[in-house]
MMTF fields as JSON, N, C-alpha, C and O atoms, coordinates in Angstrom:
{
  "mmtfVersion": "1.0.0",
  "mmtfProducer": "UNKNOWN",
  "numBonds": 391,
  "numAtoms": 392,
  "numGroups": 98,
  "numChains": 1,
  "numModels": 1,
  "chainsPerModel": [1],
  "groupsPerChain": [98],
  "chainIdList": ["A"],
  "bondAtomList": [4, 2, 8, 6, 12, 10, 16, 14, 20, 18, 24, 22, 28, 26, 32, 30, 36, 34, 40, 38, 44, 42, 48, 46, 52, 50, 56, 54, 60, 58, 64, 62, 68, 66, 72, 70, 76, 74, 80, 78, 84, 82, 88, 86, 92, 90, 96, 94, 100, 98, 104, 102, 108, 106, 112, 110, 116, 114, 120, 118, 124, 122, 128, 126, 132, 130, 136, 134, 140, 138, 144, 142, 148, 146, 152, 150, 156, 154, 160, 158, 164, 162, 168, 166, 172, 170, 176, 174, 180, 178, 184, 182, 188, 186, 192, 190, 196, 194, 200, 198, 204, 202, 208, 206, 212, 210, 216, 214, 220, 218, 224, 222, 228, 226, 232, 230, 236, 234, 240, 238, 244, 242, 248, 246, 252, 250, 256, 254, 260, 258, 264, 262, 268, 266, 272, 270, 276, 274, 280, 278, 284, 282, 288, 286, 292, 290, 296, 294, 300, 298, 304, 302, 308, 306, 312, 310, 316, 314, 320, 318, 324, 322, 328, 326, 332, 330, 336, 334, 340, 338, 344, 342, 348, 346, 352, 350, 356, 354, 360, 358, 364, 362, 368, 366, 372, 370, 376, 374, 380, 378, 384, 382, 388, 386],
  "bondOrderList": [1, 1, 1, 1, 1, 1, 1, 1, 1, 1, 1, 1, 1, 1, 1, 1, 1, 1, 1, 1, 1, 1, 1, 1, 1, 1, 1, 1, 1, 1, 1, 1, 1, 1, 1, 1, 1, 1, 1, 1, 1, 1, 1, 1, 1, 1, 1, 1, 1, 1, 1, 1, 1, 1, 1, 1, 1, 1, 1, 1, 1, 1, 1, 1, 1, 1, 1, 1, 1, 1, 1, 1, 1, 1, 1, 1, 1, 1, 1, 1, 1, 1, 1, 1, 1, 1, 1, 1, 1, 1, 1, 1, 1, 1, 1, 1, 1],
  "groupList": [{"groupName": "MET", "atomNameList": ["N", "CA", "C", "O"], "elementList": ["N", "C", "C", "O"], "formalChargeList": [0, 0, 0, 0], "bondAtomList": [1, 0, 2, 1, 3, 2], "bondOrderList": [1, 1, 2], "singleLetterCode": "M", "chemCompType": "L-PEPTIDE LINKING"}, {"groupName": "ASN", "atomNameList": ["N", "CA", "C", "O"], "elementList": ["N", "C", "C", "O"], "formalChargeList": [0, 0, 0, 0], "bondAtomList": [1, 0, 2, 1, 3, 2], "bondOrderList": [1, 1, 2], "singleLetterCode": "N", "chemCompType": "L-PEPTIDE LINKING"}, {"groupName": "GLU", "atomNameList": ["N", "CA", "C", "O"], "elementList": ["N", "C", "C", "O"], "formalChargeList": [0, 0, 0, 0], "bondAtomList": [1, 0, 2, 1, 3, 2], "bondOrderList": [1, 1, 2], "singleLetterCode": "E", "chemCompType": "L-PEPTIDE LINKING"}, {"groupName": "LEU", "atomNameList": ["N", "CA", "C", "O"], "elementList": ["N", "C", "C", "O"], "formalChargeList": [0, 0, 0, 0], "bondAtomList": [1, 0, 2, 1, 3, 2], "bondOrderList": [1, 1, 2], "singleLetterCode": "L", "chemCompType": "L-PEPTIDE LINKING"}, {"groupName": "SER", "atomNameList": ["N", "CA", "C", "O"], "elementList": ["N", "C", "C", "O"], "formalChargeList": [0, 0, 0, 0], "bondAtomList": [1, 0, 2, 1, 3, 2], "bondOrderList": [1, 1, 2], "singleLetterCode": "S", "chemCompType": "L-PEPTIDE LINKING"}, {"groupName": "PRO", "atomNameList": ["N", "CA", "C", "O"], "elementList": ["N", "C", "C", "O"], "formalChargeList": [0, 0, 0, 0], "bondAtomList": [1, 0, 2, 1, 3, 2], "bondOrderList": [1, 1, 2], "singleLetterCode": "P", "chemCompType": "L-PEPTIDE LINKING"}, {"groupName": "ALA", "atomNameList": ["N", "CA", "C", "O"], "elementList": ["N", "C", "C", "O"], "formalChargeList": [0, 0, 0, 0], "bondAtomList": [1, 0, 2, 1, 3, 2], "bondOrderList": [1, 1, 2], "singleLetterCode": "A", "chemCompType": "L-PEPTIDE LINKING"}, {"groupName": "THR", "atomNameList": ["N", "CA", "C", "O"], "elementList": ["N", "C", "C", "O"], "formalChargeList": [0, 0, 0, 0], "bondAtomList": [1, 0, 2, 1, 3, 2], "bondOrderList": [1, 1, 2], "singleLetterCode": "T", "chemCompType": "L-PEPTIDE LINKING"}, {"groupName": "ASP", "atomNameList": ["N", "CA", "C", "O"], "elementList": ["N", "C", "C", "O"], "formalChargeList": [0, 0, 0, 0], "bondAtomList": [1, 0, 2, 1, 3, 2], "bondOrderList": [1, 1, 2], "singleLetterCode": "D", "chemCompType": "L-PEPTIDE LINKING"}, {"groupName": "LYS", "atomNameList": ["N", "CA", "C", "O"], "elementList": ["N", "C", "C", "O"], "formalChargeList": [0, 0, 0, 0], "bondAtomList": [1, 0, 2, 1, 3, 2], "bondOrderList": [1, 1, 2], "singleLetterCode": "K", "chemCompType": "L-PEPTIDE LINKING"}, {"groupName": "VAL", "atomNameList": ["N", "CA", "C", "O"], "elementList": ["N", "C", "C", "O"], "formalChargeList": [0, 0, 0, 0], "bondAtomList": [1, 0, 2, 1, 3, 2], "bondOrderList": [1, 1, 2], "singleLetterCode": "V", "chemCompType": "L-PEPTIDE LINKING"}, {"groupName": "PHE", "atomNameList": ["N", "CA", "C", "O"], "elementList": ["N", "C", "C", "O"], "formalChargeList": [0, 0, 0, 0], "bondAtomList": [1, 0, 2, 1, 3, 2], "bondOrderList": [1, 1, 2], "singleLetterCode": "F", "chemCompType": "L-PEPTIDE LINKING"}, {"groupName": "ARG", "atomNameList": ["N", "CA", "C", "O"], "elementList": ["N", "C", "C", "O"], "formalChargeList": [0, 0, 0, 0], "bondAtomList": [1, 0, 2, 1, 3, 2], "bondOrderList": [1, 1, 2], "singleLetterCode": "R", "chemCompType": "L-PEPTIDE LINKING"}, {"groupName": "ILE", "atomNameList": ["N", "CA", "C", "O"], "elementList": ["N", "C", "C", "O"], "formalChargeList": [0, 0, 0, 0], "bondAtomList": [1, 0, 2, 1, 3, 2], "bondOrderList": [1, 1, 2], "singleLetterCode": "I", "chemCompType": "L-PEPTIDE LINKING"}, {"groupName": "TRP", "atomNameList": ["N", "CA", "C", "O"], "elementList": ["N", "C", "C", "O"], "formalChargeList": [0, 0, 0, 0], "bondAtomList": [1, 0, 2, 1, 3, 2], "bondOrderList": [1, 1, 2], "singleLetterCode": "W", "chemCompType": "L-PEPTIDE LINKING"}, {"groupName": "HIS", "atomNameList": ["N", "CA", "C", "O"], "elementList": ["N", "C", "C", "O"], "formalChargeList": [0, 0, 0, 0], "bondAtomList": [1, 0, 2, 1, 3, 2], "bondOrderList": [1, 1, 2], "singleLetterCode": "H", "chemCompType": "L-PEPTIDE LINKING"}, {"groupName": "GLN", "atomNameList": ["N", "CA", "C", "O"], "elementList": ["N", "C", "C", "O"], "formalChargeList": [0, 0, 0, 0], "bondAtomList": [1, 0, 2, 1, 3, 2], "bondOrderList": [1, 1, 2], "singleLetterCode": "Q", "chemCompType": "L-PEPTIDE LINKING"}, {"groupName": "GLY", "atomNameList": ["N", "CA", "C", "O"], "elementList": ["N", "C", "C", "O"], "formalChargeList": [0, 0, 0, 0], "bondAtomList": [1, 0, 2, 1, 3, 2], "bondOrderList": [1, 1, 2], "singleLetterCode": "G", "chemCompType": "PEPTIDE LINKING"}, {"groupName": "CYS", "atomNameList": ["N", "CA", "C", "O"], "elementList": ["N", "C", "C", "O"], "formalChargeList": [0, 0, 0, 0], "bondAtomList": [1, 0, 2, 1, 3, 2], "bondOrderList": [1, 1, 2], "singleLetterCode": "C", "chemCompType": "L-PEPTIDE LINKING"}, {"groupName": "TYR", "atomNameList": ["N", "CA", "C", "O"], "elementList": ["N", "C", "C", "O"], "formalChargeList": [0, 0, 0, 0], "bondAtomList": [1, 0, 2, 1, 3, 2], "bondOrderList": [1, 1, 2], "singleLetterCode": "Y", "chemCompType": "L-PEPTIDE LINKING"}],
  "groupTypeList": [0, 1, 2, 3, 4, 5, 5, 6, 2, 6, 3, 7, 8, 5, 9, 6, 10, 2, 11, 6, 12, 13, 14, 6, 6, 15, 9, 16, 16, 15, 10, 4, 3, 12, 10, 2, 16, 14, 9, 15, 1, 5, 17, 6, 14, 17, 13, 0, 3, 18, 8, 3, 6, 15, 15, 10, 6, 1, 6, 19, 2, 16, 2, 17, 10, 17, 7, 12, 2, 2, 10, 3, 16, 6, 13, 10, 4, 10, 11, 3, 6, 2, 11, 6, 2, 5, 7, 8, 7, 5, 7, 17, 17, 0, 10, 2, 5, 5],
  "groupIdList": [1, 2, 3, 4, 5, 6, 7, 8, 9, 10, 11, 12, 13, 14, 15, 16, 17, 18, 19, 20, 21, 22, 23, 24, 25, 26, 27, 28, 29, 30, 31, 32, 33, 34, 35, 36, 37, 38, 39, 40, 41, 42, 43, 44, 45, 46, 47, 48, 49, 50, 51, 52, 53, 54, 55, 56, 57, 58, 59, 60, 61, 62, 63, 64, 65, 66, 67, 68, 69, 70, 71, 72, 73, 74, 75, 76, 77, 78, 79, 80, 81, 82, 83, 84, 85, 86, 87, 88, 89, 90, 91, 92, 93, 94, 95, 96, 97, 98],
  "secStructList": [7, 7, 7, 7, 7, 7, 7, 2, 2, 2, 2, 6, 7, 6, 6, 7, 7, 7, 7, 3, 3, 3, 3, 3, 3, 6, 6, 3, 3, 3, 3, 3, 3, 7, 4, 4, 4, 4, 6, 6, 7, 6, 6, 2, 2, 2, 2, 2, 2, 2, 2, 2, 2, 2, 2, 2, 2, 2, 2, 2, 2, 6, 6, 6, 1, 1, 7, 2, 2, 2, 2, 2, 2, 2, 2, 2, 2, 2, 2, 2, 2, 2, 2, 2, 1, 7, 1, 1, 7, 7, 7, 7, 7, 7, 7, 7, 7, 7],
  "xCoordList": [-7.318, -6.604, -7.547, -8.738, -6.819, -7.557, -7.411, -7.014, -7.761, -7.609, -8.639, -9.592, -8.464, -9.465, -10.012, -9.345, -11.304, -11.778, -11.35, -11.107, -11.23, -10.992, -12.062, -13.224, -11.879, -12.665, -13.701, -13.315, -14.927, -15.968, -15.255, -15.131, -14.773, -14.07, -13.227, -13.13, -12.442, -11.172, -11.952, -11.521, -13.061, -13.591, -14.347, -14.565, -14.743, -15.285, -14.377, -14.851, -13.1, -12.165, -11.26, -10.39, -11.442, -10.342, -9.1, -8.353, -8.723, -7.343, -6.774, -5.713, -7.527, -7.287, -5.975, -5.856, -5.087, -3.831, -3.824, -4.231, -3.33, -3.208, -1.491, -0.684, -1.077, 0.274, 0.918, 2.088, 0.141, 0.737, -0.135, -1.304, 0.597, -0.32, 0.786, 2.008, 0.057, 0.823, 0.253, -0.951, 1.106, 0.483, 1.252, 2.439, 0.384, 1.138, 1.063, 0.032, 2.282, 2.486, 3.773, 4.874, 3.445, 4.772, 5.236, 6.425, 4.361, 4.656, 5.729, 6.598, 5.615, 6.274, 5.308, 4.343, 5.889, 5.184, 5.721, 6.912, 5.061, 5.453, 4.623, 3.395, 5.468, 4.997, 5.501, 6.606, 4.235, 4.536, 4.381, 3.537, 5.267, 4.934, 5.04, 5.778, 4.334, 4.573, 5.073, 4.42, 6.401, 7.346, 7.108, 6.886, 7.103, 6.793, 5.525, 5.479, 4.571, 3.541, 3.968, 3.299, 5.042, 5.449, 7.214, 7.999, 7.58, 8.832, 9.652, 10.653, 9.472, 10.31, 10.025, 10.498, 9.336, 8.52, 8.495, 7.349, 9.466, 9.532, 8.767, 8.243, 8.687, 8.023, 6.667, 6.005, 6.191, 4.631, 4.24, 3.097, 5.08, 4.923, 4.506, 3.664, 5.27, 4.978, 3.534, 2.895, 2.952, 1.607, 0.622, -0.273, 1.153, 0.132, 0.204, -0.865, 1.389, 1.37, 0.482, -0.293, 0.634, -0.103, -1.729, -2.495, -2.152, -3.426, -3.8, -4.751, -2.934, -3.319, -3.507, -4.482, -2.702, -2.843, -4.411, -5.117, -4.746, -6.006, -7.248, -8.208, -7.026, -8.111, -8.071, -9.169, -6.934, -6.876, -7.602, -8.502, -7.264, -7.825, -9.396, -10.094, -9.804, -11.312, -11.919, -12.942, -11.369, -11.937, -11.803, -12.682, -10.922, -10.718, -11.988, -12.713, -12.17, -13.129, -14.41, -15.22, -14.566, -15.963, -16.142, -17.255, -15.131, -15.217, -15.355, -15.817, -15.069, -15.281, -14.162, -14.24, -12.983, -11.588, -11.217, -10.651, -11.402, -10.799, -11.267, -11.888, -11.052, -11.222, -10.244, -9.207, -10.438, -9.752, -8.481, -7.523, -8.308, -7.189, -6.352, -5.14, -6.905, -6.242, -5.584, -4.544, -6.251, -5.669, -4.497, -3.427, -4.779, -3.66, -2.565, -1.505, -2.42, -1.558, -0.618, 0.598, -1.581, -0.622, 0.207, 1.274, -0.61, 0.277, 1.557, 2.588, 1.222, 2.555, 3.434, 4.553, 3.263, 4.122, 4.892, 6.119, 4.271, 5.103, 5.617, 6.635, 5.14, 5.82, 7.346, 8.377, 7.248, 8.482, 9.436, 10.65, 8.932, 9.7, 10.516, 11.679, 9.576, 10.158, 11.028, 11.937, 10.73, 11.73, 13.084, 14.155, 12.866, 14.285, 15.157, 16.384, 14.393, 15.04, 14.105, 13.214, 14.452, 13.712, 13.736, 14.734, 12.644, 12.648, 13.201, 13.537, 13.135, 13.758, 14.279, 14.099, 14.783, 15.248, 14.785, 15.241, 13.776, 13.381, 14.417, 15.501, 14.085, 14.852, 14.036, 12.869, 14.631, 13.99, 14.477, 15.513, 13.763, 14.336, 13.235, 12.154, 13.563, 12.532, 12.411, 13.424, 11.34, 10.886, 10.051, 9.456, 10.046, 9.143, 7.796, 7.498, 6.731, 5.408, 5.066, 5.678, 4.067, 3.414, 3.015, 2.489],
  "yCoordList": [-18.855, -17.641, -16.477, -16.371, -15.661, -14.183, -13.154, -12.092, -13.357, -12.133, -11.344, -11.741, -10.041, -8.954, -9.053, -9.433, -8.682, -8.623, -7.464, -6.428, -7.492, -6.217, -5.107, -5.513, -3.855, -2.989, -3.194, -3.725, -2.716, -2.876, -2.235, -2.92, -1.002, -0.382, -0.981, -0.767, -1.791, -2.707, -3.86, -4.255, -4.322, -5.364, -5.053, -5.897, -3.685, -3.204, -2.571, -2.136, -2.547, -1.725, -2.753, -3.236, -3.082, -4.141, -3.734, -4.424, -2.498, -2.094, -1.968, -1.404, -2.49, -2.375, -3.319, -4.437, -2.766, -3.575, -3.495, -2.484, -4.634, -4.789, -4.279, -4.972, -3.435, -3.134, -3.306, -3.012, -3.738, -4.027, -5.174, -5.486, -5.612, -6.631, -6.697, -6.711, -6.735, -6.838, -7.864, -8.037, -8.433, -9.704, -9.757, -9.443, -10.239, -10.561, -12.172, -12.842, -12.602, -14.008, -14.398, -13.862, -15.442, -15.774, -14.586, -14.423, -13.837, -12.422, -11.48, -10.878, -11.416, -10.591, -10.305, -10.986, -8.8, -8.257, -8.884, -9.19, -9.134, -9.786, -9.021, -8.969, -8.485, -7.716, -8.132, -8.646, -7.78, -8.233, -6.708, -5.914, -6.495, -5.017, -5.232, -6.118, -4.452, -4.397, -3.018, -2.097, -3.081, -1.448, -0.996, 0.21, -1.865, -1.542, -0.514, 0.179, -0.447, 0.464, 1.72, 2.461, 2.187, 3.47, 3.431, 4.016, 2.643, 2.479, 3.639, 3.524, 4.68, 5.826, 6.893, 8.002, 6.723, 7.577, 6.926, 6.587, 6.577, 6.114, 7.09, 6.589, 8.442, 9.156, 8.912, 9.256, 8.367, 8.306, 7.313, 7.298, 6.612, 5.79, 6.484, 6.078, 7.624, 8.601, 9.19, 9.328, 9.498, 9.765, 8.685, 8.817, 7.331, 6.334, 6.159, 6.049, 6.106, 5.895, 6.982, 6.673, 8.177, 9.354, 9.072, 9.097, 8.777, 8.246, 7.253, 7.407, 6.128, 4.969, 5.45, 4.955, 6.416, 6.779, 7.471, 7.361, 8.162, 8.881, 7.982, 8.087, 6.995, 5.765, 5.049, 4.692, 4.782, 4.211, 5.109, 4.667, 6.452, 7.69, 7.259, 6.71, 7.543, 7.223, 6.028, 6.112, 4.894, 3.506, 3.557, 2.931, 4.147, 4.197, 5.321, 5.044, 6.325, 7.43, 6.724, 6.81, 5.921, 5.247, 4.063, 3.545, 3.607, 2.53, 3.398, 2.807, 4.584, 5.159, 5.319, 5.743, 4.858, 4.838, 6.215, 6.434, 7.168, 8.783, 9.356, 8.699, 10.503, 11.475, 11.293, 10.682, 11.695, 11.438, 12.05, 11.501, 13.365, 14.269, 13.52, 13.409, 13.026, 12.203, 11.127, 10.805, 10.334, 9.23, 9.42, 8.834, 10.371, 10.705, 11.196, 10.763, 12.138, 12.512, 11.067, 10.887, 10.254, 9.224, 8.306, 7.73, 8.315, 7.713, 8.124, 7.492, 9.705, 10.592, 10.402, 10.053, 10.538, 10.413, 9.253, 9.318, 8.162, 7.002, 6.723, 6.031, 7.109, 6.982, 7.667, 7.094, 8.89, 9.602, 9.119, 9.301, 8.585, 7.883, 6.47, 6.159, 5.775, 4.675, 4.905, 4.145, 5.891, 6.4, 6.634, 6.144, 7.496, 8.049, 6.917, 6.886, 5.984, 4.891, 3.627, 3.332, 2.901, 1.642, 0.611, 0.424, -0.004, -0.941, -2.623, -3.565, -2.528, -3.662, -3.544, -2.43, -4.325, -4.036, -4.927, -6.069, -4.466, -5.281, -5.973, -5.448, -7.131, -8.172, -8.572, -8.199, -9.298, -10.046, -9.622, -8.966, -9.979, -9.588, -9.844, -10.317, -9.491, -9.511, -10.962, -11.646, -11.397, -12.695, -12.451, -11.392, -13.582, -13.555, -13.719, -14.52, -13.015, -13.046, -14.632, -15.224, -15.163, -16.691, -16.403, -17.282],
  "zCoordList": [1.301, 1.694, 2.092, 1.797, 2.785, 3.093, 2.411, 2.89, 1.008, -0.05, 0.322, 0.993, -0.156, -0.315, -1.687, -2.649, -1.74, -3.148, -3.923, -3.304, -5.136, -5.793, -5.798, -5.794, -5.805, -5.928, -7.32, -8.361, -7.12, -8.284, -9.462, -10.477, -9.444, -10.644, -11.189, -12.397, -10.675, -11.185, -12.038, -13.121, -11.475, -12.144, -13.461, -14.331, -13.519, -14.694, -15.798, -16.847, -15.512, -16.515, -16.991, -16.266, -18.15, -18.755, -19.038, -19.732, -18.502, -18.598, -16.903, -16.634, -16.021, -14.585, -14.307, -14.807, -13.513, -13.188, -11.695, -11.123, -10.996, -9.732, -9.527, -10.147, -8.924, -8.826, -7.315, -7.068, -6.499, -5.005, -4.255, -4.478, -3.483, -2.426, -1.277, -1.428, -0.097, 1.111, 2.078, 2.273, 2.58, 3.172, 4.494, 4.58, 5.677, 6.928, 6.897, 6.839, 6.944, 7.134, 8.018, 7.896, 8.948, 9.691, 10.515, 10.792, 10.865, 11.796, 11.045, 11.676, 9.853, 8.987, 7.875, 7.526, 7.221, 6.184, 5.006, 5.048, 3.96, 2.669, 1.402, 1.346, 0.479, -0.542, -1.76, -1.932, -3.033, -4.267, -4.732, -4.315, -5.581, -6.311, -7.958, -8.389, -8.791, -10.122, -10.553, -11.043, -10.255, -10.281, -11.597, -11.707, -12.883, -13.954, -14.158, -15.174, -13.225, -13.326, -13.461, -14.182, -12.872, -13.04, -13.255, -12.509, -14.388, -14.682, -14.612, -13.906, -15.152, -15.382, -14.486, -14.736, -13.501, -12.471, -11.253, -10.956, -10.306, -9.218, -8.21, -7.216, -8.427, -7.481, -7.436, -6.457, -8.367, -8.471, -7.327, -6.87, -6.952, -5.711, -4.379, -3.578, -4.303, -3.043, -3.449, -2.407, -4.31, -4.645, -4.063, -3.229, -4.907, -4.253, -2.868, -2.268, -2.16, -0.715, 0.011, 0.916, -0.411, 0.3, 0.163, 1.126, -1.315, -1.537, -0.504, 0.262, -0.518, 0.383, 1.78, 2.347, 2.558, 3.837, 3.989, 4.992, 2.82, 3.038, 3.082, 3.846, 2.026, 2.049, 3.459, 3.886, 4.261, 5.525, 6.383, 7.097, 6.379, 7.348, 7.036, 7.889, 5.856, 5.741, 6.257, 6.938, 5.989, 6.666, 8.163, 8.755, 8.897, 10.377, 10.771, 11.726, 10.158, 10.535, 10.569, 11.492, 9.361, 9.233, 10.11, 10.204, 10.749, 11.875, 13.122, 14.097, 13.269, 14.483, 15.465, 16.617, 14.733, 15.44, 15.658, 16.729, 14.905, 15.213, 14.111, 13.274, 13.994, 12.673, 11.648, 11.905, 10.669, 9.579, 9.675, 9.131, 10.438, 10.587, 11.629, 11.44, 12.667, 13.639, 13.356, 13.931, 12.244, 11.823, 10.956, 11.123, 9.907, 9.215, 9.919, 9.467, 11.106, 11.728, 12.377, 12.311, 12.941, 13.424, 12.312, 12.526, 10.973, 9.844, 9.574, 9.344, 9.668, 9.04, 10.084, 9.708, 11.491, 12.555, 12.538, 12.606, 12.451, 12.573, 11.213, 11.204, 10.016, 8.905, 8.939, 8.589, 9.391, 9.409, 10.569, 10.486, 11.501, 12.558, 12.066, 12.323, 11.328, 10.698, 9.525, 9.193, 8.974, 7.728, 8.419, 8.061, 9.515, 10.114, 10.757, 10.661, 11.428, 12.024, 11.876, 12.673, 10.7, 10.488, 11.632, 12.328, 11.768, 12.687, 12.192, 12.909, 10.893, 10.254, 8.751, 8.257, 8.082, 6.873, 5.872, 5.826, 4.919, 3.827, 3.039, 2.787, 2.66, 2.07, 0.804, 0.68, -0.089, -1.221, -2.598, -2.708, -3.631, -4.842, -5.786, -5.434, -7.1, -8.256, -8.634, -8.779, -8.78, -9.35, -10.614, -10.818, -11.513, -12.512, -12.26, -11.374, -12.966, -12.757, -13.188, -14.077, -12.461, -12.879, -14.334, -15.016]
}
């Protein structure tokens, strides 16, 4: 499989928890979530998504694709457009962890 390695900090923290995985398979996006991470605060996912956008922007800037601000603007622009008019409808359901 083409899994990413966990961050070094996650390997040294015995309380570290993986709460999201996103895969591209069969030309579709597939997601595993640990929603109980913020069981009583679903808005915390908004903070996580924002933090993730900043990490992506940093990575693209380091790769020379654009400035951090340009990348963030592209992410926000497409996010808002996709939120307003989704290009697909996610499906699936809860499954028991292995």
